[in-house]
XYZ file of C-alpha atoms in Angstrom:
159
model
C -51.388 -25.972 -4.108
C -51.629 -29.222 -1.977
C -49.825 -29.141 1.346
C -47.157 -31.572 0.699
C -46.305 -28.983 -2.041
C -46.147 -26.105 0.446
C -43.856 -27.570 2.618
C -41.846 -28.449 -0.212
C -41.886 -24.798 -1.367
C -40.708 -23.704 1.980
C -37.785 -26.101 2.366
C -36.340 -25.095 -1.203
C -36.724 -21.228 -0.086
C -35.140 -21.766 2.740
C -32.485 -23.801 1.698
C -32.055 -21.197 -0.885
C -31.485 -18.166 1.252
C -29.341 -20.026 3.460
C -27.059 -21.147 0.300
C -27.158 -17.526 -0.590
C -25.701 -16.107 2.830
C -23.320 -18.898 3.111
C -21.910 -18.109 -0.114
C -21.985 -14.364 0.591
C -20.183 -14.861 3.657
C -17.774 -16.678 1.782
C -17.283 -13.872 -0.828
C -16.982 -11.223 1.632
C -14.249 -13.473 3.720
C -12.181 -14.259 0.245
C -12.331 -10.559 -0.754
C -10.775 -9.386 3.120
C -7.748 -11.956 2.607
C -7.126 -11.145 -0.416
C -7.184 -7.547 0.173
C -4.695 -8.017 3.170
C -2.606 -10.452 1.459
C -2.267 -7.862 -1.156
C -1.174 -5.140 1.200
C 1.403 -7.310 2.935
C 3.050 -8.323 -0.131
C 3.107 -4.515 -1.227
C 4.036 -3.588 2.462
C 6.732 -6.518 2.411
C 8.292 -4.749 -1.395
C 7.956 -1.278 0.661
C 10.250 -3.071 3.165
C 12.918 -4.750 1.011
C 13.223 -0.966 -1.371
C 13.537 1.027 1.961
C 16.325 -1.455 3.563
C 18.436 -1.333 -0.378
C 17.696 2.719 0.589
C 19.117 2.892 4.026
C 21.743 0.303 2.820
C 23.222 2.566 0.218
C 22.783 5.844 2.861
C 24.425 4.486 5.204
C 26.941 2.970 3.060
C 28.216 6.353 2.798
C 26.074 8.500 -0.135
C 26.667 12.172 -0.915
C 24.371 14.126 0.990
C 25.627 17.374 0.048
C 24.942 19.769 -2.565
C 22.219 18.973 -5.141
C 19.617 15.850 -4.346
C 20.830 13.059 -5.737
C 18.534 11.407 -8.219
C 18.238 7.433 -6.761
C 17.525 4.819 -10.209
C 14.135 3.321 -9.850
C 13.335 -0.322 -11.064
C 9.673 0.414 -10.240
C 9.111 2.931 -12.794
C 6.929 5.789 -12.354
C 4.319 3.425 -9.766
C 7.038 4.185 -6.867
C 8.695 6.768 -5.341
C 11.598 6.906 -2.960
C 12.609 10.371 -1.129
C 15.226 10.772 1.687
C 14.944 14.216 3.055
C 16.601 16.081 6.574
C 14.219 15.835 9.947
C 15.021 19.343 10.964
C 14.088 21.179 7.449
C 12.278 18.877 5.246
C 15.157 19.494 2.239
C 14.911 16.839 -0.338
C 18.810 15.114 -0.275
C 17.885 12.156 -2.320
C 15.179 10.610 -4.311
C 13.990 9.205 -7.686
C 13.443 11.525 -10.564
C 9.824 11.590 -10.036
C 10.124 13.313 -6.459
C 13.409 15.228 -6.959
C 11.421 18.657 -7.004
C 8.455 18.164 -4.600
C 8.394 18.844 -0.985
C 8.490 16.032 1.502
C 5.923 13.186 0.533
C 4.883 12.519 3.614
C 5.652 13.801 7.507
C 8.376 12.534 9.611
C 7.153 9.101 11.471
C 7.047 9.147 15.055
C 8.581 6.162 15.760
C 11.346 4.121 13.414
C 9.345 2.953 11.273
C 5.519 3.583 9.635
C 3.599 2.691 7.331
C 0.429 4.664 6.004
C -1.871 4.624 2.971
C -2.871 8.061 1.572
C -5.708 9.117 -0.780
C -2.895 11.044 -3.135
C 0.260 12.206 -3.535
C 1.729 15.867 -5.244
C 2.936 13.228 -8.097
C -0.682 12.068 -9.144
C -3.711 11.733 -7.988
C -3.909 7.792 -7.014
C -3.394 6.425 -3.791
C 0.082 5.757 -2.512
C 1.312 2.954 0.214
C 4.043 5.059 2.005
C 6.647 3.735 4.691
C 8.659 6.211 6.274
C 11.840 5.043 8.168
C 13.864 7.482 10.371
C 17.424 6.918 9.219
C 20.976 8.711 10.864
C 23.467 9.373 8.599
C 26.531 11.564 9.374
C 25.609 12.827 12.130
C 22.129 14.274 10.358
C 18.857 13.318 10.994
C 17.203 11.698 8.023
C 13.689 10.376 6.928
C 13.242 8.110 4.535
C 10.294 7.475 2.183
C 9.431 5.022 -0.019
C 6.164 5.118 -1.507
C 4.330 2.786 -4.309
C 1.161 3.223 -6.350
C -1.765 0.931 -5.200
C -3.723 0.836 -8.390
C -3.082 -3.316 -9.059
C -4.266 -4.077 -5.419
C -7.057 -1.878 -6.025
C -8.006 -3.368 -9.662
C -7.677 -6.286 -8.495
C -10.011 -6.159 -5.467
C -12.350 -3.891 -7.757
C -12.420 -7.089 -10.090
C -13.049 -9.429 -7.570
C -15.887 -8.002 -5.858
């Protein structure tokens, strides 16, 4: 091999491995937005269900007697629960979470929101926002909670 093509050699490699990191870089960049732009928008849904939630509490619904069962356009992917602070009793929630304890502690503050590995419904992880609501006099905590398999299959496919 001559000289002229050594140094020719080089240059490609180089120019090579740089084009690979650059466009590594650029992979691992698209896959982080994406990945937050996914949770915001599922955060943002969280937001709008929990405000129709405390909207319709608030409003003035029966929190005595039996837990009412709250419709769900969501299907079975989400889960809304409004329980008491002071005892954890289930008032309100979709059919899916009538019968289980509490999905999730009470939030510290107003407002939180958390991922978590499961639920008692399934196995898959669950965004959860928790809101502390007042109604009647009674302490209340809501909880609204949605599956995160499509963010997750879709960051799974893109990577």
């Amino acid at each position: 091999m001559s000289r002229r093509q050594s140094v020719r050699f080089r240059i490609t490699l180089l120019a090579v491995a740089v084009l690979a990191l650059v466009l590594t870089a650029a992979g691992a960049a698209l896959l982080v937005v994406l990945r937050t732009q996914l949770t915001d928008n599922l955060d943002t849904s969280l937001s709008r269900r929990a405000d129709d939630v405390t909207e319709l509490v608030t409003a003035g619904l029966p929190l005595e007697g039996a837990p009412r069962v709250l419709a769900s356009e969501a299907g079975e992917d989400a889960v809304v629960q409004v329980v008491r602070a002071d005892d954890g009793s289930v008032v309100a929630a979709t059919a899916n979470a009538v019968e289980l304890a509490p999905i999730a502690a009470a939030p510290p503050e107003r407002e939180v929101v958390r991922t978590f590995d499961q639920l008692p419904i399934e196995d898959d992880a669950y965004r959860v926002l928790s809101r502390n609501l007042s109604g009647d006099g009674a302490g209340l905590v809501l909880h609204v909670a949605e599956n995160t398999d499509d963010t997750d299959d879709v960051n799974r496919a893109l990577l």
